[in-house]
Amino acid sequence: MTLEYVPGIPILGPYVDPDNAPFWEAVERHEFVLQRCADCKTYFQVPRPMCPHCRSMDSLEWVPSTGRGKIFSYVNFTTDRMAYPAMKIPYSVVLVELEEGIRLTANIVDVEPEDVFIGMPVEVTFNKPTDSFTLYQFKKAS
Amino acid sequence: MTSSYDPTRDVPRPARWEVLYRSSGPFWDGVASGKLLLQRCASCARWLTPPRPMCPGCQSREHEWVQSTGRGTVHSFATYRHAPHPAFPAPHSVVLVELEEGPRLVSSLVGIAPENIAVGQAVEVVFTHAADDFTLFQFKPAA
Amino acid sequence: MLDEYRTKSYQAHLRPAVDENLIKDNVAIIGIGQTAFSRNSQRDELDLACEAIKNAVDDAGLSISDIDGLEALTLDRVSMPTLIGSLGIPNLRFTSEVSFGGGGACATVMHAAAAVATGLADYVVCYRSLNEASGHRYGRGDGYAEYLSKAPTLHYGYYFPYGFLTPLAWAGMYARRWMHEYGIKLDNTGWYSLVLREYAQKNPNAIFYGKPMTYQDYLDAPMIVEPLRLFDCCVDTDGAVALVVTTADRARDAKQSPAYIMAAAQSIPIETEIQTSYNRPIVSGLPETWYVGQELYRISGLGPGDIDVAELYDPFSFGGIIQLEELGFCGRGEGVDFCEGGDRIRVDGELPLNTAGGLLSEAYIHGFNLIAEAVRQLRGTATSQVAGAETALVTAGPGLPTSGLILRK
Ligand SMILES: [Zn+2]
Ligand SMILES: [Zn+2]
């Protein structure tokens, strides 16, 4: 199953701010980067101006992620109640624990909702559902 | 009579849900039918402006709507020299009118140049169709 | 704090001393008031708030002019100055608003208590007014997106583009992980919802009064967002609830038997998002609820076994069940077994729970109705009265910055 959208209804875009802009700009280039503190090597999500571990503000860096991880949890939207109307049901939202240890949510593509399971190896992929932005998504690891 | 709004532009109007409100719906319904209605506590006869669901004097939730004469005096006013909104080209005068019944309402004043407006001036209500489905109450100098 | 939670090593010695707590036993809820709860009131929140506050003030035997403080959620859509002008409060001296949606419910009482305990005000009213059912709905995707788009909250930008934008789905992510880690079977989870529906049959104010439910009805209802079914979800409601808070000294003259505050607590752990804290070590639990529980027990000197009735904020059944675990009424992962068959949480059980029907079956007034029910239990006037109830524990929204109370007779 590929992820399908309902024509005519806007897909909500990322909320881009100065802290997370490098992430979404990388996604536009089909690159997947994570924010890390260069001093204490802590990764964090969501992006922020200060390392919550050592409070450094000037050593935050963006490092490439392998984009690989495992499904940590997931929900399936199988009825249109509570689903976002721009997206055709059914669709899944997966919480992926990346190899780097942090977790991100996204849709999973090319997997039926009933086939999703916790622990499933996945990798990042990119999709441009509208002219205005690109999204990262996950697919079954090859 | 000059109009203080530009009929080609949408006038900001009370939010749809506000019109549904038990408290202010009848006021705007009245305006739509060319009547200026004032809310009065049915228990202690206190005027309630702006409209509200409970009387602050006696906490009664019962009220009645009474038609105003629409006459009053300018209690204060302010004049925009820069348009606050595309529908209201400058100069645009906003007045605080004290009605004969006592309550004060904010509105705009038409048919008079801003420099001729004076505190204490006698005014009366006029109704302006701002759009097919929206009527505005305004004031003009009393005849 | 997340380390304390993970290792279950609550460090009481790091907390402010109990004997310096000015709220404990020194503040009481002396009035409760509400409107009818309905699915379509066609009334605005201001109107509902006025009625509930007037009822609460009457219940306390006070007049509006005695009220000198107001306390609300930042989420409340009623303009406080307009409310004051409608009620006719002559001289308000204290106002405050608590953030974090339903997580702030008990915190409003805590902040009101702080105000009266320190002499900033004499009588503070806490209120919540909603027309969720007929007006502004938070639970639906489009409405929620509109609401949140006005208050840029950083992390939501990572969720909305994926059609992941309602509290129900966010909670589903916790629920799935919890079921996975503790081997919980989907079809065994219905007893919680079922017992709450039973309580609602005794409560004429409940939305689901006169609408009983069987276990099969629970199972037959559609999945809304897997793994959550329809009757795992709370009920959008129009209505308002208000509470009057004052000092114990003043409470002695009150018309009603006061519900004294033994403990009040609030918690926001690090790496907390509003209902989407997926980068905390444990996603299958509620560290803020655990912490609030530990604080409530430490301050009150009570333990889980001393609680006569619990009113747990349950936007979803799982949210209520996991709180049973976090508050020590059962072990981790044992919440579903605790509710099995329903007897433990019925009115004569070991922990009567959400005795007016809770948010699932009474009404969703952001948990303020749970606080009102706890007060009724301590007064002995509940529709499902727990015999001899002397202590009640109340919580606020789970999975976000939260709060809680222990009240006593
Ligand atoms: Zn660092
Ligand atoms: Zn009155």
Coordinates of N, CA, C and O in Angstrom, one line a residue, chain C residues 39 168 189-201 203 206-209 211 213 218 228-237 311-321 339 345 353-367 369-370:
Chain C
R39 N -24.8 17.4 25.1 CA -24.1 17.3 23.8 C -24.4 18.4 22.9 O -23.8 18.5 21.8
L168 N -6.2 11.6 20.8 CA -6.5 10.1 20.8 C -5.4 9.3 20.2 O -4.9 8.3 20.7
T189 N -9.4 -5.2 27.6 CA -9.3 -3.9 28.2 C -10.6 -3.2 28.6 O -10.6 -2.0 29.0
G190 N -11.7 -3.8 28.4 CA -13.0 -3.1 28.4 C -13.6 -2.9 29.8 O -14.6 -2.1 29.9
W191 N -13.1 -3.6 30.8 CA -13.8 -3.5 32.1 C -13.8 -2.1 32.7 O -14.8 -1.7 33.4
Y192 N -12.7 -1.4 32.5 CA -12.6 0.0 33.0 C -13.8 0.8 32.5 O -14.6 1.4 33.2
S193 N -14.0 0.8 31.1 CA -15.0 1.5 30.5 C -16.4 1.1 31.0 O -17.3 1.9 31.2
L194 N -16.5 -0.3 31.1 CA -17.8 -0.8 31.5 C -18.3 -0.4 32.9 O -19.4 0.0 33.1
V195 N -17.4 -0.4 33.8 CA -17.7 0.0 35.2 C -18.1 1.5 35.3 O -19.0 1.9 36.0
L196 N -17.3 2.3 34.5 CA -17.6 3.7 34.5 C -19.0 3.9 34.0 O -19.8 4.8 34.4
R197 N -19.4 3.2 32.9 CA -20.7 3.3 32.4 C -21.8 2.9 33.4 O -22.8 3.5 33.5
E198 N -21.5 1.9 34.2 CA -22.4 1.5 35.3 C -22.6 2.7 36.3 O -23.8 3.0 36.7
Y199 N -21.5 3.3 36.7 CA -21.7 4.5 37.6 C -22.6 5.6 36.9 O -23.4 6.2 37.6
A200 N -22.4 5.8 35.6 CA -23.2 6.8 34.9 C -24.7 6.5 35.0 O -25.5 7.4 34.9
Q201 N -25.1 5.2 35.1 CA -26.5 4.9 35.2 C -27.1 5.3 36.5 O -28.4 5.4 36.6
N203 N -26.2 8.3 37.8 CA -25.9 9.7 37.9 C -26.7 10.4 36.8 O -26.4 10.4 35.6
A206 N -25.1 12.5 34.1 CA -24.1 12.0 33.2 C -24.6 12.0 31.8 O -25.8 11.7 31.6
I207 N -23.7 12.2 30.9 CA -24.1 12.2 29.4 C -24.6 10.8 29.1 O -25.6 10.6 28.3
F208 N -24.1 9.7 29.7 CA -24.5 8.4 29.3 C -25.5 7.8 30.3 O -25.7 6.6 30.4
Y209 N -26.1 8.7 31.1 CA -27.2 8.2 32.0 C -28.3 7.6 31.1 O -28.7 8.2 30.1
K211 N -28.0 5.0 29.3 CA -27.5 4.3 28.2 C -26.5 3.2 28.6 O -25.2 3.4 28.5
M213 N -24.2 -0.2 28.9 CA -23.3 -0.9 27.9 C -22.9 -2.3 28.4 O -22.6 -2.4 29.6
Y218 N -19.0 -2.9 24.0 CA -17.6 -2.4 24.0 C -16.8 -2.9 22.8 O -16.2 -2.2 22.0
L228 N -7.3 2.0 19.9 CA -8.4 2.6 20.7 C -9.7 2.5 20.1 O -9.9 2.9 18.9
R229 N -10.7 1.9 20.8 CA -12.0 1.8 20.3 C -12.9 3.0 20.8 O -12.5 3.8 21.7
L230 N -14.1 3.1 20.2 CA -14.9 4.2 20.5 C -15.1 4.4 22.0 O -15.0 5.5 22.5
F231 N -15.4 3.3 22.7 CA -15.8 3.5 24.2 C -14.5 3.5 25.1 O -14.6 3.4 26.3
D232 N -13.4 3.6 24.4 CA -12.1 3.9 25.2 C -12.0 5.4 25.3 O -11.0 5.9 25.9
C233 N -12.8 6.1 24.6 CA -12.7 7.6 24.5 C -13.6 8.4 25.3 O -14.8 7.9 25.5
C234 N -13.2 9.6 25.8 CA -14.1 10.4 26.6 C -15.1 11.0 25.7 O -15.1 10.9 24.5
V235 N -16.1 11.7 26.3 CA -17.3 12.2 25.7 C -17.3 13.7 25.6 O -17.3 14.4 26.6
D236 N -17.2 14.2 24.3 CA -17.2 15.7 24.1 C -18.5 16.2 24.8 O -19.6 15.7 24.6
T237 N -18.3 17.3 25.6 CA -19.4 17.8 26.4 C -19.5 19.3 26.3 O -18.6 20.0 26.2
E311 N -10.5 9.5 41.8 CA -11.1 10.2 40.6 C -10.0 10.5 39.7 O -9.3 11.4 39.8
L312 N -9.8 9.6 38.7 CA -8.6 9.7 37.8 C -9.0 10.2 36.5 O -10.0 9.8 35.9
Y313 N -8.2 11.2 36.0 CA -8.5 11.9 34.7 C -8.3 10.9 33.6 O -7.2 10.4 33.3
D314 N -9.4 10.5 32.9 CA -9.3 9.5 31.9 C -9.9 9.9 30.6 O -11.0 9.6 30.2
P315 N -9.0 10.6 29.8 CA -9.5 11.0 28.5 C -9.7 9.8 27.6 O -10.5 9.8 26.7
F316 N -8.9 8.7 28.0 CA -9.0 7.4 27.3 C -8.9 6.4 28.4 O -8.2 6.6 29.4
S317 N -9.6 5.3 28.2 CA -9.5 4.3 29.3 C -8.1 3.9 29.7 O -7.8 3.8 30.9
F318 N -7.2 3.8 28.7 CA -5.8 3.4 29.0 C -5.2 4.4 29.9 O -4.4 4.1 30.8
G319 N -5.5 5.7 29.7 CA -4.9 6.7 30.5 C -5.3 6.5 32.0 O -4.5 6.8 32.9
G320 N -6.6 6.1 32.2 CA -7.0 5.8 33.6 C -6.3 4.6 34.1 O -5.9 4.5 35.3
I321 N -6.2 3.5 33.3 CA -5.7 2.2 33.8 C -4.2 2.4 34.1 O -3.7 1.9 35.1
C339 N -8.6 -4.3 36.9 CA -10.0 -4.0 36.6 C -10.8 -5.2 36.1 O -12.0 -5.1 35.9
I345 N -13.1 -1.9 41.3 CA -13.3 -0.5 41.1 C -14.8 -0.1 41.2 O -15.1 1.0 41.0
L353 N -13.8 3.9 41.8 CA -13.1 4.7 40.8 C -14.0 5.5 39.9 O -14.9 4.9 39.3
N354 N -13.8 6.8 39.8 CA -14.6 7.6 38.9 C -16.1 7.4 39.0 O -16.8 7.0 38.1
T355 N -16.5 7.6 40.3 CA -17.8 7.2 40.7 C -19.0 7.9 40.1 O -20.1 7.5 40.3
A356 N -18.8 9.0 39.4 CA -19.9 9.7 38.7 C -19.9 9.2 37.2 O -20.8 9.7 36.5
G357 N -18.9 8.4 36.8 CA -18.8 8.0 35.4 C -17.6 8.5 34.7 O -17.3 8.0 33.6
G358 N -16.8 9.3 35.4 CA -15.5 9.8 34.8 C -15.7 10.5 33.5 O -16.8 10.9 33.2
L359 N -14.6 10.8 32.9 CA -14.6 11.5 31.6 C -15.2 10.7 30.5 O -15.7 11.2 29.5
L360 N -15.1 9.4 30.7 CA -15.7 8.5 29.6 C -17.2 8.5 29.6 O -17.8 8.4 28.5
S361 N -17.8 8.6 30.8 CA -19.3 8.4 30.8 C -20.1 9.5 31.5 O -21.3 9.6 31.3
E362 N -19.4 10.3 32.4 CA -20.2 11.4 32.9 C -20.1 12.6 32.0 O -21.1 13.0 31.4
A363 N -18.9 13.2 31.9 CA -18.8 14.4 31.1 C -17.3 14.7 31.0 O -16.5 14.3 31.8
Y364 N -16.9 15.4 29.9 CA -15.5 15.8 29.7 C -15.5 17.3 30.0 O -15.6 18.1 29.1
I365 N -15.3 17.7 31.3 CA -15.2 19.1 31.6 C -13.7 19.3 32.1 O -13.4 19.8 33.1
H366 N -12.8 18.7 31.3 CA -11.4 18.8 31.6 C -11.0 18.4 33.0 O -10.2 19.1 33.6
G367 N -11.8 17.5 33.6 CA -11.4 16.9 34.9 C -12.0 17.7 36.1 O -11.9 17.3 37.2
N369 N -15.0 18.2 36.7 CA -16.1 17.3 37.2 C -15.6 16.2 38.1 O -16.4 15.8 39.0
L370 N -14.4 15.8 38.0 CA -13.8 14.8 38.9 C -13.6 15.4 40.2 O -13.8 14.7 41.3

